[in-house]
Amino acid sequence: MDADELLTTTRSVRRKLDLDRPVEQEVITECLRIAMQAPIAGNQLDAVRWLVVRDPELKARVAGPVREVGEAAQRQYGHLVPPRSLASAKFLLDNIHRVPALVLACLAGRPDGGNAELTGFYGSIYPAIWSFQLALRARGLGSTITGYHLFGHEAEVARLLGIPEGFTQVALLPVAYTTQKDFRPAARPPVEEITYLDRWGARVS
């Protein structure tokens, strides 16, 4: 798989996660090692933390608040989502406790201020999250970024998993091998229609 194929076929995987095949911790560690090579702001390099949850009981307890918020969101906003996407999200909510590993990406500190501060904070870990997902894909695994529990249950999950005060949970990624290997590029807007040259609205020819 070359770089272009990797970048254009790494999807958010939910229904095609293999819930029964174990995921070796060495594989996750290797992918996290690669993830830490992503461009990260120098002053935040030592602030990144990863928490891998493999214990079945802990996964089930983390799944509770994720499912509670996710199901509420589906009831409220499900009519705005394409049926296929809604079914995919529902499958993950129903089965998230069965995923072999849940990986939490965390950063020391708490974002505040305006757009510049928020961009600097979250921009210091999202490249690493994406690199982690790419490394997983290259090894036949899949994932998706979830954050349902961050709506009102972040502190609960922090207590459950022993995450110290002063750390922000940025994303929860269910990780598993995939039951499908031949993912394809997804439908996206033509880049010529969303790219401007020099001035907003001036099309790139």
mmCIF file of C-alpha atoms in Angstrom:
data_model
loop_
_atom_site.group_PDB
_atom_site.id
_atom_site.type_symbol
_atom_site.label_atom_id
_atom_site.label_comp_id
_atom_site.label_asym_id
_atom_site.label_seq_id
_atom_site.Cartn_x
_atom_site.Cartn_y
_atom_site.Cartn_z
ATOM 1 C CA MET A 1 0.000 0.000 0.000
ATOM 2 C CA ASP A 2 1.572 3.307 -1.064
ATOM 3 C CA ALA A 3 1.130 6.611 0.750
ATOM 4 C CA ASP A 4 -1.649 7.891 -1.517
ATOM 5 C CA GLU A 5 -3.706 4.735 -1.068
ATOM 6 C CA LEU A 6 -3.188 4.800 2.693
ATOM 7 C CA LEU A 7 -4.277 8.431 2.925
ATOM 8 C CA THR A 8 -7.335 8.043 0.695
ATOM 9 C CA THR A 9 -8.662 4.739 2.036
ATOM 10 C CA THR A 10 -8.292 5.140 5.795
ATOM 11 C CA ARG A 11 -11.915 5.342 6.870
ATOM 12 C CA SER A 12 -13.767 5.682 10.168
ATOM 13 C CA VAL A 13 -14.496 2.011 10.804
ATOM 14 C CA ARG A 14 -17.400 0.893 12.984
ATOM 15 C CA ARG A 15 -19.474 -1.981 11.578
ATOM 16 C CA LYS A 16 -16.435 -3.637 10.011
ATOM 17 C CA LEU A 17 -14.436 -3.901 13.231
ATOM 18 C CA ASP A 18 -13.626 -7.512 14.063
ATOM 19 C CA LEU A 19 -14.936 -7.802 17.623
ATOM 20 C CA ASP A 20 -13.680 -11.339 18.147
ATOM 21 C CA ARG A 21 -10.072 -11.201 16.939
ATOM 22 C CA PRO A 22 -7.594 -10.197 19.660
ATOM 23 C CA VAL A 23 -5.316 -7.226 19.059
ATOM 24 C CA GLU A 24 -1.762 -7.672 20.256
ATOM 25 C CA GLN A 25 -0.535 -4.946 22.605
ATOM 26 C CA GLU A 26 2.764 -4.871 20.699
ATOM 27 C CA VAL A 27 0.889 -3.744 17.579
ATOM 28 C CA ILE A 28 -0.826 -0.905 19.440
ATOM 29 C CA THR A 29 2.474 0.157 21.006
ATOM 30 C CA GLU A 30 4.168 0.159 17.602
ATOM 31 C CA CYS A 31 1.381 2.310 16.138
ATOM 32 C CA LEU A 32 1.597 4.739 19.053
ATOM 33 C CA ARG A 33 5.366 4.975 18.585
ATOM 34 C CA ILE A 34 4.729 5.968 14.972
ATOM 35 C CA ALA A 35 2.019 8.399 16.061
ATOM 36 C CA MET A 36 4.481 10.244 18.267
ATOM 37 C CA GLN A 37 6.515 11.107 15.181
ATOM 38 C CA ALA A 38 3.665 13.332 13.973
ATOM 39 C CA PRO A 39 4.250 17.094 13.946
ATOM 40 C CA ILE A 40 3.546 18.166 17.525
ATOM 41 C CA ALA A 41 4.213 21.632 18.963
ATOM 42 C CA GLY A 42 7.486 21.494 20.858
ATOM 43 C CA ASN A 43 6.029 22.861 24.079
ATOM 44 C CA GLN A 44 3.331 20.163 24.013
ATOM 45 C CA LEU A 45 5.516 17.196 23.124
ATOM 46 C CA ASP A 46 5.831 16.070 26.728
ATOM 47 C CA ALA A 47 2.131 16.743 27.397
ATOM 48 C CA VAL A 48 0.774 13.900 25.241
ATOM 49 C CA ARG A 49 -0.457 10.779 27.020
ATOM 50 C CA TRP A 50 -2.114 7.609 25.687
ATOM 51 C CA LEU A 51 -4.222 5.237 27.745
ATOM 52 C CA VAL A 52 -4.972 1.785 26.334
ATOM 53 C CA VAL A 53 -7.963 0.059 27.946
ATOM 54 C CA ARG A 54 -8.083 -3.706 27.400
ATOM 55 C CA ASP A 55 -9.667 -5.012 30.605
ATOM 56 C CA PRO A 56 -13.214 -6.248 29.772
ATOM 57 C CA GLU A 57 -14.769 -4.873 32.952
ATOM 58 C CA LEU A 58 -13.228 -1.440 32.474
ATOM 59 C CA LYS A 59 -14.276 -1.371 28.820
ATOM 60 C CA ALA A 60 -17.837 -2.173 29.828
ATOM 61 C CA ARG A 61 -17.863 0.620 32.399
ATOM 62 C CA VAL A 62 -16.418 3.148 29.949
ATOM 63 C CA ALA A 63 -18.989 2.019 27.374
ATOM 64 C CA GLY A 64 -21.845 3.045 29.702
ATOM 65 C CA PRO A 65 -21.506 6.842 29.445
ATOM 66 C CA VAL A 66 -20.387 6.623 25.803
ATOM 67 C CA ARG A 67 -23.570 4.723 24.959
ATOM 68 C CA GLU A 68 -25.800 6.954 27.095
ATOM 69 C CA VAL A 69 -24.737 10.167 25.368
ATOM 70 C CA GLY A 70 -24.497 8.570 21.944
ATOM 71 C CA GLU A 71 -27.996 7.143 22.066
ATOM 72 C CA ALA A 72 -29.392 10.475 23.278
ATOM 73 C CA ALA A 73 -27.663 12.226 20.385
ATOM 74 C CA GLN A 74 -29.127 9.728 17.928
ATOM 75 C CA ARG A 75 -32.619 10.304 19.279
ATOM 76 C CA GLN A 76 -32.233 14.057 18.954
ATOM 77 C CA TYR A 77 -30.270 14.378 15.731
ATOM 78 C CA GLY A 78 -30.651 11.010 14.013
ATOM 79 C CA HIS A 79 -33.077 12.405 11.451
ATOM 80 C CA LEU A 80 -30.285 14.651 10.146
ATOM 81 C CA VAL A 81 -27.887 11.752 9.488
ATOM 82 C CA PRO A 82 -27.950 9.416 6.469
ATOM 83 C CA PRO A 83 -29.479 6.033 7.474
ATOM 84 C CA ARG A 84 -26.285 4.135 6.663
ATOM 85 C CA SER A 85 -24.180 6.389 8.884
ATOM 86 C CA LEU A 86 -26.773 6.196 11.654
ATOM 87 C CA ALA A 87 -26.781 2.377 11.535
ATOM 88 C CA SER A 88 -22.986 2.331 11.618
ATOM 89 C CA ALA A 89 -22.864 4.585 14.675
ATOM 90 C CA LYS A 90 -25.571 2.531 16.399
ATOM 91 C CA PHE A 91 -23.623 -0.671 15.806
ATOM 92 C CA LEU A 92 -20.577 0.817 17.503
ATOM 93 C CA LEU A 93 -22.613 2.070 20.455
ATOM 94 C CA ASP A 94 -24.201 -1.356 20.893
ATOM 95 C CA ASN A 95 -20.863 -3.166 20.724
ATOM 96 C CA ILE A 96 -18.193 -0.763 21.947
ATOM 97 C CA HIS A 97 -17.603 -2.851 25.060
ATOM 98 C CA ARG A 98 -16.626 -5.772 22.792
ATOM 99 C CA VAL A 99 -13.916 -3.911 20.875
ATOM 100 C CA PRO A 100 -10.514 -5.433 21.766
ATOM 101 C CA ALA A 101 -8.999 -2.106 22.863
ATOM 102 C CA LEU A 102 -10.087 1.441 23.603
ATOM 103 C CA VAL A 103 -7.356 4.048 23.230
ATOM 104 C CA LEU A 104 -7.711 7.433 24.901
ATOM 105 C CA ALA A 105 -5.656 10.367 23.642
ATOM 106 C CA CYS A 106 -4.997 12.931 26.380
ATOM 107 C CA LEU A 107 -3.127 16.194 26.807
ATOM 108 C CA ALA A 108 -1.827 17.846 29.955
ATOM 109 C CA GLY A 109 -3.624 21.087 30.663
ATOM 110 C CA ARG A 110 -7.004 22.491 29.778
ATOM 111 C CA PRO A 111 -7.787 24.623 26.730
ATOM 112 C CA ASP A 112 -9.032 28.147 27.276
ATOM 113 C CA GLY A 113 -9.001 31.430 25.449
ATOM 114 C CA GLY A 114 -9.930 32.047 21.841
ATOM 115 C CA ASN A 115 -9.411 30.353 18.529
ATOM 116 C CA ALA A 116 -5.630 30.718 18.565
ATOM 117 C CA GLU A 117 -5.285 29.020 21.950
ATOM 118 C CA LEU A 118 -7.705 26.226 21.058
ATOM 119 C CA THR A 119 -5.954 25.631 17.739
ATOM 120 C CA GLY A 120 -2.583 25.392 19.454
ATOM 121 C CA PHE A 121 -3.880 23.011 22.103
ATOM 122 C CA TYR A 122 -5.843 20.517 20.028
ATOM 123 C CA GLY A 123 -3.561 20.941 17.043
ATOM 124 C CA SER A 124 -0.788 19.461 19.151
ATOM 125 C CA ILE A 125 -2.418 16.039 19.360
ATOM 126 C CA TYR A 126 -4.756 15.581 16.398
ATOM 127 C CA PRO A 127 -1.879 15.013 13.950
ATOM 128 C CA ALA A 128 -0.710 12.209 16.254
ATOM 129 C CA ILE A 129 -4.233 10.761 16.442
ATOM 130 C CA TRP A 130 -4.429 10.703 12.647
ATOM 131 C CA SER A 131 -0.962 9.150 12.366
ATOM 132 C CA PHE A 132 -2.070 6.489 14.838
ATOM 133 C CA GLN A 133 -5.090 5.726 12.663
ATOM 134 C CA LEU A 134 -2.921 5.529 9.547
ATOM 135 C CA ALA A 135 -0.485 3.177 11.264
ATOM 136 C CA LEU A 136 -3.387 0.963 12.328
ATOM 137 C CA ARG A 137 -4.768 0.898 8.787
ATOM 138 C CA ALA A 138 -1.382 -0.122 7.376
ATOM 139 C CA ARG A 139 -1.478 -3.160 9.675
ATOM 140 C CA GLY A 140 -5.023 -4.242 8.900
ATOM 141 C CA LEU A 141 -6.707 -2.537 11.859
ATOM 142 C CA GLY A 142 -9.364 0.138 12.004
ATOM 143 C CA SER A 143 -10.629 2.816 14.357
ATOM 144 C CA THR A 144 -12.860 5.847 14.607
ATOM 145 C CA ILE A 145 -12.687 9.002 16.693
ATOM 146 C CA THR A 146 -15.412 9.136 19.332
ATOM 147 C CA GLY A 147 -16.059 11.710 21.997
ATOM 148 C CA TYR A 148 -19.566 11.126 23.291
ATOM 149 C CA HIS A 149 -18.508 10.740 26.916
ATOM 150 C CA LEU A 150 -16.870 14.164 26.840
ATOM 151 C CA PHE A 151 -20.390 15.622 27.047
ATOM 152 C CA GLY A 152 -20.801 15.561 30.803
ATOM 153 C CA HIS A 153 -18.973 12.328 31.632
ATOM 154 C CA GLU A 154 -15.291 13.142 31.169
ATOM 155 C CA ALA A 155 -14.692 13.405 34.924
ATOM 156 C CA GLU A 156 -16.494 10.099 35.520
ATOM 157 C CA VAL A 157 -14.283 8.285 33.020
ATOM 158 C CA ALA A 158 -11.209 10.011 34.455
ATOM 159 C CA ARG A 159 -12.039 8.671 37.936
ATOM 160 C CA LEU A 160 -12.746 5.219 36.560
ATOM 161 C CA LEU A 161 -9.417 5.010 34.730
ATOM 162 C CA GLY A 162 -7.302 6.967 37.198
ATOM 163 C CA ILE A 163 -6.598 9.865 34.832
ATOM 164 C CA PRO A 164 -5.083 12.639 36.986
ATOM 165 C CA GLU A 165 -6.623 16.067 37.333
ATOM 166 C CA GLY A 166 -5.129 18.507 34.890
ATOM 167 C CA PHE A 167 -5.359 16.209 31.875
ATOM 168 C CA THR A 168 -7.847 16.714 29.063
ATOM 169 C CA GLN A 169 -9.306 13.696 27.285
ATOM 170 C CA VAL A 170 -9.317 14.602 23.611
ATOM 171 C CA ALA A 171 -10.579 11.474 21.852
ATOM 172 C CA LEU A 172 -11.541 7.853 22.434
ATOM 173 C CA LEU A 173 -10.609 5.421 19.663
ATOM 174 C CA PRO A 174 -12.020 1.884 19.512
ATOM 175 C CA VAL A 175 -9.311 -0.305 17.941
ATOM 176 C CA ALA A 176 -9.733 -3.676 16.241
ATOM 177 C CA TYR A 177 -8.703 -5.618 13.183
ATOM 178 C CA THR A 178 -11.118 -5.061 10.305
ATOM 179 C CA THR A 179 -13.307 -7.649 8.629
ATOM 180 C CA GLN A 180 -12.841 -5.845 5.292
ATOM 181 C CA LYS A 181 -9.497 -5.042 3.684
ATOM 182 C CA ASP A 182 -10.335 -3.281 0.416
ATOM 183 C CA PHE A 183 -11.512 0.130 1.580
ATOM 184 C CA ARG A 184 -11.959 2.706 -1.154
ATOM 185 C CA PRO A 185 -11.837 6.502 -1.363
ATOM 186 C CA ALA A 186 -15.078 8.088 -0.183
ATOM 187 C CA ALA A 187 -17.253 10.613 -1.986
ATOM 188 C CA ARG A 188 -16.005 14.117 -1.298
ATOM 189 C CA PRO A 189 -16.735 17.569 -2.768
ATOM 190 C CA PRO A 190 -14.565 18.374 -5.795
ATOM 191 C CA VAL A 191 -11.560 20.225 -4.438
ATOM 192 C CA GLU A 192 -11.861 22.818 -7.228
ATOM 193 C CA GLU A 193 -15.235 23.840 -5.774
ATOM 194 C CA ILE A 194 -13.953 24.420 -2.250
ATOM 195 C CA THR A 195 -10.540 25.960 -3.004
ATOM 196 C CA TYR A 196 -10.014 29.661 -3.678
ATOM 197 C CA LEU A 197 -6.970 31.466 -5.044
ATOM 198 C CA ASP A 198 -5.742 34.720 -3.485
ATOM 199 C CA ARG A 199 -9.255 35.963 -2.634
ATOM 200 C CA TRP A 200 -12.255 34.198 -1.122
ATOM 201 C CA GLY A 201 -14.557 33.109 -3.917
ATOM 202 C CA ALA A 202 -11.928 33.224 -6.671
ATOM 203 C CA ARG A 203 -11.877 29.733 -8.142
ATOM 204 C CA VAL A 204 -8.767 27.747 -8.850
ATOM 205 C CA SER A 205 -8.844 26.953 -12.564
#
